[in-house]
Structure formats: structure tokens, C-alpha cells
């Protein structure tokens, strides 16, 4: 991590090929055009900004103006967002706009929004002309700490979440915490699930910070400014470190799926949009904690502490009423299944996890029954 201008921090994602910076700073959105120039993309380049109606209302003009002031030939596309819109049909809308704007191989797509916009715009960039550059400008807490970093892009299939996608690293991630001022509280709480995840999988000090500030985790209005700064920097640094070590999820990177395997089941079986992604991850972490208890991997006190922080963040914790056999079938459709075995990321203490592929169906169902 290095300091640049006042209040701007830069975290490097140190990939062996095509490394890129995560730039964090209040007001950074106004410098979007210049930051892209700094990455070697020339003035005059055609740029398509992809955003959703709400983000467009608040920040679309600012992003477009910054790009145009820097000399880019920029246009803006507004798509409907929401997990239920994360489909190949929506990506086709982006492709249509890319064709209409005559985007070339040297052109650029900018994703301005939350994780859904980032995933779809990133996948559109990965697949247009076999891959053009993308810049991620996340405007939700969840996207800032997780989805915008690491190059995972994609859309959902009726059979499961994110089954259609590609790895496509951005040229730049630009995080402006000021954009969180317009984030609905429910979305903010959903983002806290990914922050809690980082604490459990590898940053016990961050987890302790969250415990200490438990009363302020539910909204931007109550979260201490110093804690928000710590959350953004520590989460981005943690994600960057794991991605640099395992870009395409061959091993270590799988730990970032903590809470996601069972959370994806909740999203798929309850219907996309019933729970926000972060809400489902919160339920998934509680369930994974119970599964660790079932296997004797961690203590009841650790699970109690995890539950307490998830509850303090205002996240749902109860496993929904789902048909057990449907749950097991959905798990088998997870993209992380290897040789027919579901790989679970399970905590062994607050700050360490392990990946297990020897979990039996009856153990999963027993753990879930204690979350209902």
C-alpha cells in the first residue's frame, strides 16, 4: 500500500501478468478520466460506461464528465440491475451498445455500479472482440470490498449462480467512499457480510474491530469513519493478496468463497432477488459455522462470536424452509464441485479456514437443521 495524493491510497494487485491498482479515496470519482490516462489508455479512446438507473441519477454525469474532460469519446448505457437481471440477455444489451458505439479492441468498458453491474459489464468486456479492457468503479460496499477486485465476471444460469463467466482482470479499480452516501441501508448491511468474511478467513484483527464496533455496523450513519477506511483498505488488500497468489482459483483463492457455497443455494432456491447476495452470504456463513461444529473443526464460542457480529450487522441468519433434497441437488450444481464432491470452505478458528471435500450429505443437513 502506498500513499499518493492526500487522502488517496493505492493497493497493487500484483499479478505476474497485467498487474493493476486499486485506488481508494474520497472524491476519487472526479479523477476517473485522469486515472485511466495514467494506466496508458490514450485520449480519444472510445469508452462505454455501463451503469444502472439509480447510480446514473447520482453519479452518471460526474463519471461521464470526467472521461470527456480527459479527452475520451465516452457514452453511457443504463441497464436494469438486480440479481434477477444478471442474465445473458442483459449482457446482450451491452454487446448491442458496444456494436452501436463501434467499440474496437483498444476501446474500454467502465462498470459504474454494484457487483451485478460489475459482473455483467466485465463479462461483456471479456467477450466483446474476444476481450477489451474494463475499469471497475464500484458504488456499493459489497462491490468495493469484493466483487470489483479479482477479475471474476459472469452471469447466472437457471441451474445456478455465476455458471456462465470468465476471468477478466480490470485495468483499474477506482473506489470513492463518497458514493456510499446514497447507498440504501439494506445494501450497506449486505456489503458488511463480505467484510465479516475477510475477518473470519484470515484477518482476526479486522474481526476484532468489527466486534468492538458492533453497535455501528448497520448503517453508514453509525459506522465510525476510521472503521470504514480500515474496512476498505484491509478488505481490498486481503483480496489483492489472495488474487495475486491464485488468479484463477486453482487453490488458495477458493477461501474467498466462505459462506458462498451455501449462500448460493439460498439465492437459487428462494429465487434471485429474494435475498441480496450479501444477505445470502450471511446465512451461508452461519450455516458453514454450524457445519464446522458438526465436524468438530472449531469451537462453539467461535461460532457464537461469528453469529453475534453477523447479527450486529443486521443480516438474516436463519436458514429458509427449503426441501433438503433440493438443497443437496443444488449443491451438486455448484461450479466448485470437483469429481462430484462439493468443496466447502469451513472455519477452524476466527482467522483461519480450510477446504473440505469429504463432507457427507447427512452432516450438511444436520448443520442446516440447527440454523432454521
mmCIF file of C-alpha atoms in Angstrom:
data_model
loop_
_atom_site.group_PDB
_atom_site.id
_atom_site.type_symbol
_atom_site.label_atom_id
_atom_site.label_comp_id
_atom_site.label_asym_id
_atom_site.label_seq_id
_atom_site.Cartn_x
_atom_site.Cartn_y
_atom_site.Cartn_z
ATOM 1 C CA UNK A 1 0.000 0.000 0.000
ATOM 2 C CA UNK A 2 1.384 3.386 -0.935
ATOM 3 C CA UNK A 3 0.294 6.957 -0.414
ATOM 4 C CA UNK A 4 -0.231 9.196 -3.404
ATOM 5 C CA UNK A 5 -2.059 12.494 -3.205
ATOM 6 C CA UNK A 6 -3.664 13.462 0.086
ATOM 7 C CA UNK A 7 -6.423 11.009 1.123
ATOM 8 C CA UNK A 8 -5.753 8.764 -1.902
ATOM 9 C CA UNK A 9 -4.440 5.271 -1.196
ATOM 10 C CA UNK A 10 -3.296 2.760 -3.798
ATOM 11 C CA UNK A 11 -3.209 -1.004 -3.322
ATOM 12 C CA UNK A 12 -1.483 -3.041 -6.009
ATOM 13 C CA UNK A 13 -2.921 -6.304 -7.284
ATOM 14 C CA UNK A 14 0.478 -7.810 -8.054
ATOM 15 C CA UNK A 15 -0.336 -10.294 -10.783
ATOM 16 C CA UNK A 16 2.628 -11.647 -12.746
ATOM 17 C CA UNK A 17 0.928 -10.520 -15.947
ATOM 18 C CA UNK A 18 -1.132 -7.331 -16.143
ATOM 19 C CA UNK A 19 -0.975 -6.077 -12.534
ATOM 20 C CA UNK A 20 -3.294 -3.181 -11.697
ATOM 21 C CA UNK A 21 -4.003 -0.698 -8.915
ATOM 22 C CA UNK A 22 -6.972 -0.345 -6.580
ATOM 23 C CA UNK A 23 -7.255 3.400 -5.958
ATOM 24 C CA UNK A 24 -9.219 4.422 -2.851
ATOM 25 C CA UNK A 25 -10.072 7.995 -1.941
ATOM 26 C CA UNK A 26 -12.987 10.226 -1.114
ATOM 27 C CA UNK A 27 -13.783 12.264 -4.208
ATOM 28 C CA UNK A 28 -11.761 9.962 -6.469
ATOM 29 C CA UNK A 29 -14.621 9.647 -8.956
ATOM 30 C CA UNK A 30 -13.889 13.147 -10.253
ATOM 31 C CA UNK A 31 -10.404 11.952 -11.288
ATOM 32 C CA UNK A 32 -11.638 8.870 -13.164
ATOM 33 C CA UNK A 33 -10.560 10.188 -16.566
ATOM 34 C CA UNK A 34 -7.068 11.104 -15.393
ATOM 35 C CA UNK A 35 -6.599 7.771 -13.589
ATOM 36 C CA UNK A 36 -7.456 5.938 -16.801
ATOM 37 C CA UNK A 37 -4.962 8.064 -18.722
ATOM 38 C CA UNK A 38 -2.399 7.142 -16.073
ATOM 39 C CA UNK A 39 -2.971 3.475 -16.965
ATOM 40 C CA UNK A 40 -1.777 4.105 -20.507
ATOM 41 C CA UNK A 41 -5.151 4.327 -22.226
ATOM 42 C CA UNK A 42 -4.938 7.206 -24.671
ATOM 43 C CA UNK A 43 -7.227 10.213 -25.008
ATOM 44 C CA UNK A 44 -9.614 9.715 -27.915
ATOM 45 C CA UNK A 45 -10.289 6.090 -26.952
ATOM 46 C CA UNK A 46 -13.938 5.040 -27.177
ATOM 47 C CA UNK A 47 -15.400 4.301 -23.756
ATOM 48 C CA UNK A 48 -18.765 2.788 -22.840
ATOM 49 C CA UNK A 49 -19.920 3.429 -19.267
ATOM 50 C CA UNK A 50 -22.367 0.773 -18.044
ATOM 51 C CA UNK A 51 -24.492 1.684 -15.045
ATOM 52 C CA UNK A 52 -27.988 1.287 -13.574
ATOM 53 C CA UNK A 53 -30.776 3.873 -13.198
ATOM 54 C CA UNK A 54 -30.148 4.752 -9.542
ATOM 55 C CA UNK A 55 -26.363 5.084 -9.878
ATOM 56 C CA UNK A 56 -26.825 7.016 -13.112
ATOM 57 C CA UNK A 57 -29.056 9.503 -11.307
ATOM 58 C CA UNK A 58 -26.407 10.199 -8.665
ATOM 59 C CA UNK A 59 -23.056 9.687 -10.413
ATOM 60 C CA UNK A 60 -23.524 9.116 -14.139
ATOM 61 C CA UNK A 61 -22.978 12.731 -15.177
ATOM 62 C CA UNK A 62 -19.894 13.042 -12.962
ATOM 63 C CA UNK A 63 -18.271 9.914 -14.416
ATOM 64 C CA UNK A 64 -19.142 10.873 -17.986
ATOM 65 C CA UNK A 65 -17.893 14.422 -17.488
ATOM 66 C CA UNK A 66 -14.580 13.241 -16.025
ATOM 67 C CA UNK A 67 -13.975 10.949 -19.002
ATOM 68 C CA UNK A 68 -14.924 13.558 -21.573
ATOM 69 C CA UNK A 69 -12.774 16.202 -19.878
ATOM 70 C CA UNK A 70 -9.822 13.798 -20.167
ATOM 71 C CA UNK A 71 -10.408 13.524 -23.916
ATOM 72 C CA UNK A 72 -12.203 10.177 -24.114
ATOM 73 C CA UNK A 73 -15.017 9.547 -26.579
ATOM 74 C CA UNK A 74 -17.427 8.353 -23.919
ATOM 75 C CA UNK A 75 -21.057 7.240 -23.996
ATOM 76 C CA UNK A 76 -23.297 5.945 -21.240
ATOM 77 C CA UNK A 77 -25.556 2.872 -21.180
ATOM 78 C CA UNK A 78 -28.165 2.438 -18.435
ATOM 79 C CA UNK A 79 -29.256 -1.157 -17.784
ATOM 80 C CA UNK A 80 -31.635 -2.585 -15.215
ATOM 81 C CA UNK A 81 -29.718 -4.099 -12.333
ATOM 82 C CA UNK A 82 -30.632 -6.581 -9.643
ATOM 83 C CA UNK A 83 -29.672 -10.233 -9.331
ATOM 84 C CA UNK A 84 -32.698 -11.297 -11.381
ATOM 85 C CA UNK A 85 -31.365 -9.183 -14.288
ATOM 86 C CA UNK A 86 -27.960 -10.864 -14.249
ATOM 87 C CA UNK A 87 -28.566 -12.893 -17.399
ATOM 88 C CA UNK A 88 -27.089 -13.402 -20.874
ATOM 89 C CA UNK A 89 -29.956 -11.270 -22.216
ATOM 90 C CA UNK A 90 -28.741 -8.241 -20.276
ATOM 91 C CA UNK A 91 -25.167 -8.820 -21.411
ATOM 92 C CA UNK A 92 -26.517 -8.850 -24.964
ATOM 93 C CA UNK A 93 -27.785 -5.300 -24.362
ATOM 94 C CA UNK A 94 -24.226 -4.256 -23.532
ATOM 95 C CA UNK A 95 -22.942 -6.021 -26.642
ATOM 96 C CA UNK A 96 -25.556 -4.170 -28.706
ATOM 97 C CA UNK A 97 -24.369 -0.841 -27.292
ATOM 98 C CA UNK A 98 -20.748 -1.818 -27.956
ATOM 99 C CA UNK A 99 -21.647 -2.527 -31.565
ATOM 100 C CA UNK A 100 -23.611 0.715 -31.921
ATOM 101 C CA UNK A 101 -20.715 2.734 -30.499
ATOM 102 C CA UNK A 102 -18.254 0.803 -32.696
ATOM 103 C CA UNK A 103 -16.053 -0.238 -29.799
ATOM 104 C CA UNK A 104 -12.720 -1.567 -31.059
ATOM 105 C CA UNK A 105 -10.115 -3.843 -29.488
ATOM 106 C CA UNK A 106 -8.421 -0.792 -27.986
ATOM 107 C CA UNK A 107 -11.686 0.502 -26.515
ATOM 108 C CA UNK A 108 -12.798 0.368 -22.894
ATOM 109 C CA UNK A 109 -15.874 -0.508 -20.841
ATOM 110 C CA UNK A 110 -16.322 1.189 -17.460
ATOM 111 C CA UNK A 111 -18.532 -0.587 -14.907
ATOM 112 C CA UNK A 112 -20.145 2.056 -12.667
ATOM 113 C CA UNK A 113 -22.300 0.414 -10.014
ATOM 114 C CA UNK A 114 -22.554 -2.539 -7.697
ATOM 115 C CA UNK A 115 -21.497 -6.129 -8.091
ATOM 116 C CA UNK A 116 -24.228 -7.033 -10.593
ATOM 117 C CA UNK A 117 -23.257 -4.216 -12.966
ATOM 118 C CA UNK A 118 -19.573 -5.038 -12.451
ATOM 119 C CA UNK A 119 -20.053 -8.737 -13.204
ATOM 120 C CA UNK A 120 -22.116 -8.128 -16.341
ATOM 121 C CA UNK A 121 -20.026 -5.258 -17.720
ATOM 122 C CA UNK A 122 -16.865 -7.256 -17.013
ATOM 123 C CA UNK A 123 -18.243 -10.308 -18.817
ATOM 124 C CA UNK A 124 -19.336 -8.148 -21.752
ATOM 125 C CA UNK A 125 -15.797 -6.726 -21.943
ATOM 126 C CA UNK A 126 -14.278 -10.212 -21.719
ATOM 127 C CA UNK A 127 -16.404 -11.471 -24.596
ATOM 128 C CA UNK A 128 -16.556 -8.434 -26.917
ATOM 129 C CA UNK A 129 -13.995 -8.839 -29.728
ATOM 130 C CA UNK A 130 -12.528 -11.676 -27.611
ATOM 131 C CA UNK A 131 -11.678 -9.256 -24.840
ATOM 132 C CA UNK A 132 -11.369 -5.494 -24.399
ATOM 133 C CA UNK A 133 -10.275 -3.507 -21.347
ATOM 134 C CA UNK A 134 -12.564 -2.908 -18.387
ATOM 135 C CA UNK A 135 -12.336 -0.479 -15.463
ATOM 136 C CA UNK A 136 -14.322 -1.183 -12.308
ATOM 137 C CA UNK A 137 -15.846 1.772 -10.403
ATOM 138 C CA UNK A 138 -17.819 0.141 -7.562
ATOM 139 C CA UNK A 139 -20.504 2.169 -5.796
ATOM 140 C CA UNK A 140 -21.683 -0.369 -3.191
ATOM 141 C CA UNK A 141 -19.817 -1.626 -0.138
ATOM 142 C CA UNK A 142 -20.042 -5.218 -1.351
ATOM 143 C CA UNK A 143 -18.528 -4.351 -4.722
ATOM 144 C CA UNK A 144 -15.822 -2.178 -3.151
ATOM 145 C CA UNK A 145 -14.533 -4.846 -0.796
ATOM 146 C CA UNK A 146 -15.034 -7.873 -3.003
ATOM 147 C CA UNK A 147 -16.722 -8.061 -6.395
ATOM 148 C CA UNK A 148 -14.756 -5.353 -8.216
ATOM 149 C CA UNK A 149 -11.335 -6.866 -7.418
ATOM 150 C CA UNK A 150 -10.041 -10.098 -8.874
ATOM 151 C CA UNK A 151 -11.393 -10.367 -12.399
ATOM 152 C CA UNK A 152 -14.333 -12.714 -11.838
ATOM 153 C CA UNK A 153 -17.095 -11.828 -14.277
ATOM 154 C CA UNK A 154 -20.278 -13.592 -15.285
ATOM 155 C CA UNK A 155 -23.998 -14.114 -15.183
ATOM 156 C CA UNK A 156 -26.407 -16.586 -13.672
ATOM 157 C CA UNK A 157 -27.949 -19.678 -15.236
ATOM 158 C CA UNK A 158 -31.331 -21.079 -14.110
ATOM 159 C CA UNK A 159 -29.381 -24.013 -12.695
ATOM 160 C CA UNK A 160 -27.037 -21.950 -10.529
ATOM 161 C CA UNK A 161 -25.300 -18.690 -9.799
ATOM 162 C CA UNK A 162 -22.400 -17.413 -11.948
ATOM 163 C CA UNK A 163 -22.203 -20.593 -14.008
ATOM 164 C CA UNK A 164 -21.547 -18.533 -17.171
ATOM 165 C CA UNK A 165 -18.492 -16.310 -16.968
ATOM 166 C CA UNK A 166 -14.823 -15.637 -17.476
ATOM 167 C CA UNK A 167 -11.777 -14.386 -15.623
ATOM 168 C CA UNK A 168 -11.062 -10.898 -16.969
ATOM 169 C CA UNK A 169 -8.903 -8.635 -14.818
ATOM 170 C CA UNK A 170 -9.632 -4.885 -14.860
ATOM 171 C CA UNK A 171 -7.095 -2.239 -15.854
ATOM 172 C CA UNK A 172 -8.039 -0.235 -12.764
ATOM 173 C CA UNK A 173 -10.365 -0.340 -9.781
ATOM 174 C CA UNK A 174 -11.369 3.095 -8.524
ATOM 175 C CA UNK A 175 -13.147 3.281 -5.151
ATOM 176 C CA UNK A 176 -14.761 6.533 -3.995
ATOM 177 C CA UNK A 177 -16.229 6.075 -0.491
ATOM 178 C CA UNK A 178 -18.351 9.202 -1.017
ATOM 179 C CA UNK A 179 -20.620 7.166 -3.291
ATOM 180 C CA UNK A 180 -21.725 5.128 -0.270
ATOM 181 C CA UNK A 181 -23.671 8.164 0.978
ATOM 182 C CA UNK A 182 -26.530 7.269 -1.384
ATOM 183 C CA UNK A 183 -26.422 3.509 -0.721
ATOM 184 C CA UNK A 184 -29.628 2.129 0.863
ATOM 185 C CA UNK A 185 -29.086 0.701 4.348
ATOM 186 C CA UNK A 186 -30.104 -2.786 3.276
ATOM 187 C CA UNK A 187 -27.402 -2.736 0.587
ATOM 188 C CA UNK A 188 -24.866 -1.432 3.090
ATOM 189 C CA UNK A 189 -25.635 -4.263 5.515
ATOM 190 C CA UNK A 190 -25.325 -6.787 2.678
ATOM 191 C CA UNK A 191 -21.834 -5.470 1.988
ATOM 192 C CA UNK A 192 -20.870 -5.991 5.609
ATOM 193 C CA UNK A 193 -21.254 -9.745 5.071
ATOM 194 C CA UNK A 194 -18.234 -9.763 2.763
ATOM 195 C CA UNK A 195 -16.271 -7.681 5.281
ATOM 196 C CA UNK A 196 -17.067 -10.153 8.061
ATOM 197 C CA UNK A 197 -15.951 -12.927 5.695
ATOM 198 C CA UNK A 198 -12.474 -11.409 5.434
ATOM 199 C CA UNK A 199 -12.215 -11.322 9.210
ATOM 200 C CA UNK A 200 -13.139 -14.983 9.551
ATOM 201 C CA UNK A 201 -10.961 -16.333 6.741
ATOM 202 C CA UNK A 202 -7.737 -14.522 7.500
ATOM 203 C CA UNK A 203 -7.862 -11.232 9.439
ATOM 204 C CA UNK A 204 -8.671 -11.754 13.127
ATOM 205 C CA UNK A 205 -7.696 -8.136 13.873
ATOM 206 C CA UNK A 206 -10.362 -6.902 11.461
ATOM 207 C CA UNK A 207 -12.858 -9.261 13.069
ATOM 208 C CA UNK A 208 -11.981 -7.792 16.479
ATOM 209 C CA UNK A 209 -12.531 -4.270 15.101
ATOM 210 C CA UNK A 210 -15.972 -5.318 13.908
ATOM 211 C CA UNK A 211 -16.776 -6.852 17.291
ATOM 212 C CA UNK A 212 -15.715 -3.656 19.068
ATOM 213 C CA UNK A 213 -17.920 -1.509 16.814
ATOM 214 C CA UNK A 214 -20.849 -3.916 16.806
ATOM 215 C CA UNK A 215 -23.391 -1.204 17.562
ATOM 216 C CA UNK A 216 -22.409 0.775 14.482
ATOM 217 C CA UNK A 217 -22.297 -1.896 11.791
ATOM 218 C CA UNK A 218 -25.822 -1.467 10.436
ATOM 219 C CA UNK A 219 -25.520 1.794 8.511
ATOM 220 C CA UNK A 220 -23.146 4.398 7.153
ATOM 221 C CA UNK A 221 -24.634 6.856 9.627
ATOM 222 C CA UNK A 222 -23.425 4.874 12.642
ATOM 223 C CA UNK A 223 -20.206 3.350 11.275
ATOM 224 C CA UNK A 224 -17.130 5.241 12.509
ATOM 225 C CA UNK A 225 -15.294 6.916 9.619
ATOM 226 C CA UNK A 226 -11.985 5.416 10.734
ATOM 227 C CA UNK A 227 -13.509 1.919 10.662
ATOM 228 C CA UNK A 228 -14.863 2.457 7.140
ATOM 229 C CA UNK A 229 -11.375 3.451 5.994
ATOM 230 C CA UNK A 230 -9.916 0.371 7.667
ATOM 231 C CA UNK A 231 -12.607 -1.869 6.144
ATOM 232 C CA UNK A 232 -11.990 -0.640 2.608
ATOM 233 C CA UNK A 233 -8.209 -0.815 2.779
ATOM 234 C CA UNK A 234 -7.894 -4.103 4.678
ATOM 235 C CA UNK A 235 -10.522 -5.864 2.603
ATOM 236 C CA UNK A 236 -9.028 -4.672 -0.675
ATOM 237 C CA UNK A 237 -5.536 -5.639 0.474
ATOM 238 C CA UNK A 238 -6.741 -9.092 1.564
ATOM 239 C CA UNK A 239 -8.498 -9.712 -1.747
ATOM 240 C CA UNK A 240 -5.497 -8.412 -3.719
ATOM 241 C CA UNK A 241 -3.105 -10.706 -1.850
ATOM 242 C CA UNK A 242 -5.190 -13.822 -2.453
ATOM 243 C CA UNK A 243 -5.848 -12.989 -6.111
ATOM 244 C CA UNK A 244 -2.154 -12.344 -6.765
ATOM 245 C CA UNK A 245 -1.299 -15.736 -5.275
ATOM 246 C CA UNK A 246 -4.056 -17.637 -7.120
ATOM 247 C CA UNK A 247 -5.540 -15.673 -10.003
ATOM 248 C CA UNK A 248 -7.827 -18.388 -11.373
ATOM 249 C CA UNK A 249 -8.928 -20.147 -8.206
ATOM 250 C CA UNK A 250 -6.699 -23.180 -8.511
ATOM 251 C CA UNK A 251 -6.257 -23.421 -4.749
ATOM 252 C CA UNK A 252 -5.903 -20.644 -2.174
ATOM 253 C CA UNK A 253 -8.418 -18.302 -3.797
ATOM 254 C CA UNK A 254 -11.211 -20.735 -3.023
ATOM 255 C CA UNK A 255 -11.167 -19.489 0.584
ATOM 256 C CA UNK A 256 -12.863 -16.321 -0.693
ATOM 257 C CA UNK A 257 -15.952 -18.481 -1.231
ATOM 258 C CA UNK A 258 -16.518 -18.752 2.521
ATOM 259 C CA UNK A 259 -20.267 -18.515 3.086
ATOM 260 C CA UNK A 260 -20.908 -18.530 -0.659
ATOM 261 C CA UNK A 261 -21.460 -22.224 -1.402
ATOM 262 C CA UNK A 262 -24.474 -22.471 0.893
ATOM 263 C CA UNK A 263 -25.393 -18.828 0.248
ATOM 264 C CA UNK A 264 -25.724 -19.560 -3.473
ATOM 265 C CA UNK A 265 -28.171 -22.353 -2.596
ATOM 266 C CA UNK A 266 -30.325 -19.822 -0.736
ATOM 267 C CA UNK A 267 -30.266 -17.445 -3.703
ATOM 268 C CA UNK A 268 -31.053 -20.120 -6.284
ATOM 269 C CA UNK A 269 -33.816 -21.950 -4.417
ATOM 270 C CA UNK A 270 -35.509 -18.875 -2.937
ATOM 271 C CA UNK A 271 -35.393 -17.046 -6.272
ATOM 272 C CA UNK A 272 -32.838 -14.429 -7.255
ATOM 273 C CA UNK A 273 -33.756 -11.107 -5.692
ATOM 274 C CA UNK A 274 -35.500 -12.579 -2.617
ATOM 275 C CA UNK A 275 -32.246 -12.170 -0.687
ATOM 276 C CA UNK A 276 -29.476 -9.768 -1.615
ATOM 277 C CA UNK A 277 -26.193 -11.556 -2.328
ATOM 278 C CA UNK A 278 -24.636 -10.375 0.936
ATOM 279 C CA UNK A 279 -27.690 -11.442 2.916
ATOM 280 C CA UNK A 280 -27.407 -14.939 1.462
ATOM 281 C CA UNK A 281 -23.678 -14.973 2.276
ATOM 282 C CA UNK A 282 -24.503 -14.042 5.880
ATOM 283 C CA UNK A 283 -26.861 -17.026 6.108
ATOM 284 C CA UNK A 284 -24.218 -19.150 4.403
ATOM 285 C CA UNK A 285 -21.549 -18.176 6.956
ATOM 286 C CA UNK A 286 -23.823 -19.090 9.857
ATOM 287 C CA UNK A 287 -24.541 -22.420 8.163
ATOM 288 C CA UNK A 288 -20.849 -23.046 7.422
ATOM 289 C CA UNK A 289 -20.071 -22.312 11.070
ATOM 290 C CA UNK A 290 -22.622 -24.898 12.148
ATOM 291 C CA UNK A 291 -21.114 -27.378 9.708
ATOM 292 C CA UNK A 292 -17.697 -26.747 11.281
ATOM 293 C CA UNK A 293 -19.239 -27.502 14.659
ATOM 294 C CA UNK A 294 -20.777 -30.676 13.232
ATOM 295 C CA UNK A 295 -17.304 -31.775 12.056
ATOM 296 C CA UNK A 296 -15.525 -30.648 15.223
ATOM 297 C CA UNK A 297 -13.398 -28.110 13.359
ATOM 298 C CA UNK A 298 -13.967 -25.092 15.596
ATOM 299 C CA UNK A 299 -15.398 -24.156 18.969
ATOM 300 C CA UNK A 300 -18.910 -23.228 19.982
ATOM 301 C CA UNK A 301 -17.502 -19.928 21.281
ATOM 302 C CA UNK A 302 -16.072 -19.051 17.861
ATOM 303 C CA UNK A 303 -19.453 -19.778 16.280
ATOM 304 C CA UNK A 304 -21.163 -17.650 18.936
ATOM 305 C CA UNK A 305 -18.837 -14.743 18.177
ATOM 306 C CA UNK A 306 -19.398 -15.090 14.429
ATOM 307 C CA UNK A 307 -23.162 -15.181 14.933
ATOM 308 C CA UNK A 308 -23.006 -12.096 17.159
ATOM 309 C CA UNK A 309 -21.177 -9.990 14.557
ATOM 310 C CA UNK A 310 -23.456 -11.148 11.737
ATOM 311 C CA UNK A 311 -26.475 -10.290 13.879
ATOM 312 C CA UNK A 312 -24.963 -6.908 14.821
ATOM 313 C CA UNK A 313 -24.655 -6.093 11.108
ATOM 314 C CA UNK A 314 -28.400 -6.625 10.738
ATOM 315 C CA UNK A 315 -28.037 -9.604 8.418
ATOM 316 C CA UNK A 316 -30.507 -12.510 8.237
ATOM 317 C CA UNK A 317 -29.255 -15.650 9.925
ATOM 318 C CA UNK A 318 -31.999 -18.274 9.687
ATOM 319 C CA UNK A 319 -31.818 -20.996 7.060
ATOM 320 C CA UNK A 320 -35.037 -20.741 4.989
ATOM 321 C CA UNK A 321 -37.524 -23.572 4.694
ATOM 322 C CA UNK A 322 -36.120 -25.468 1.746
ATOM 323 C CA UNK A 323 -36.579 -29.061 0.643
ATOM 324 C CA UNK A 324 -33.482 -30.936 1.879
ATOM 325 C CA UNK A 325 -33.140 -32.964 -1.320
ATOM 326 C CA UNK A 326 -33.403 -29.804 -3.411
ATOM 327 C CA UNK A 327 -30.586 -28.329 -1.310
ATOM 328 C CA UNK A 328 -28.355 -31.339 -1.964
ATOM 329 C CA UNK A 329 -29.126 -31.270 -5.692
ATOM 330 C CA UNK A 330 -28.352 -27.551 -5.848
ATOM 331 C CA UNK A 331 -25.031 -28.097 -4.081
ATOM 332 C CA UNK A 332 -24.079 -30.645 -6.737
ATOM 333 C CA UNK A 333 -24.615 -27.963 -9.373
ATOM 334 C CA UNK A 334 -22.139 -25.581 -7.727
ATOM 335 C CA UNK A 335 -19.289 -24.556 -10.037
ATOM 336 C CA UNK A 336 -16.741 -25.516 -7.369
ATOM 337 C CA UNK A 337 -17.693 -29.226 -7.381
ATOM 338 C CA UNK A 338 -14.706 -31.475 -8.178
ATOM 339 C CA UNK A 339 -15.182 -35.126 -9.153
ATOM 340 C CA UNK A 340 -18.735 -34.980 -7.842
ATOM 341 C CA UNK A 341 -17.621 -33.716 -4.428
ATOM 342 C CA UNK A 342 -18.766 -30.386 -3.061
ATOM 343 C CA UNK A 343 -15.874 -28.317 -1.700
ATOM 344 C CA UNK A 344 -16.788 -26.427 1.463
ATOM 345 C CA UNK A 345 -14.745 -23.601 2.955
ATOM 346 C CA UNK A 346 -15.012 -24.170 6.708
ATOM 347 C CA UNK A 347 -13.603 -22.150 9.618
ATOM 348 C CA UNK A 348 -11.222 -23.730 12.106
ATOM 349 C CA UNK A 349 -10.831 -20.541 14.179
ATOM 350 C CA UNK A 350 -11.534 -16.840 13.755
ATOM 351 C CA UNK A 351 -8.889 -16.056 11.155
ATOM 352 C CA UNK A 352 -8.302 -19.476 9.596
ATOM 353 C CA UNK A 353 -10.293 -21.763 7.309
ATOM 354 C CA UNK A 354 -9.725 -24.979 5.433
ATOM 355 C CA UNK A 355 -11.255 -26.502 2.306
ATOM 356 C CA UNK A 356 -13.010 -29.825 2.802
ATOM 357 C CA UNK A 357 -14.398 -32.142 0.152
ATOM 358 C CA UNK A 358 -15.227 -35.064 2.467
ATOM 359 C CA UNK A 359 -18.431 -33.653 3.971
ATOM 360 C CA UNK A 360 -21.329 -36.120 3.910
ATOM 361 C CA UNK A 361 -24.877 -35.079 2.908
ATOM 362 C CA UNK A 362 -26.280 -36.044 6.296
ATOM 363 C CA UNK A 363 -23.729 -33.788 8.012
ATOM 364 C CA UNK A 364 -24.793 -30.860 5.834
ATOM 365 C CA UNK A 365 -28.471 -31.423 6.604
ATOM 366 C CA UNK A 366 -27.797 -31.804 10.327
ATOM 367 C CA UNK A 367 -25.955 -28.478 10.384
ATOM 368 C CA UNK A 368 -28.690 -26.707 8.404
ATOM 369 C CA UNK A 369 -31.367 -28.011 10.754
ATOM 370 C CA UNK A 370 -29.701 -26.039 13.584
ATOM 371 C CA UNK A 371 -29.887 -22.818 11.528
ATOM 372 C CA UNK A 372 -33.637 -22.980 10.855
#
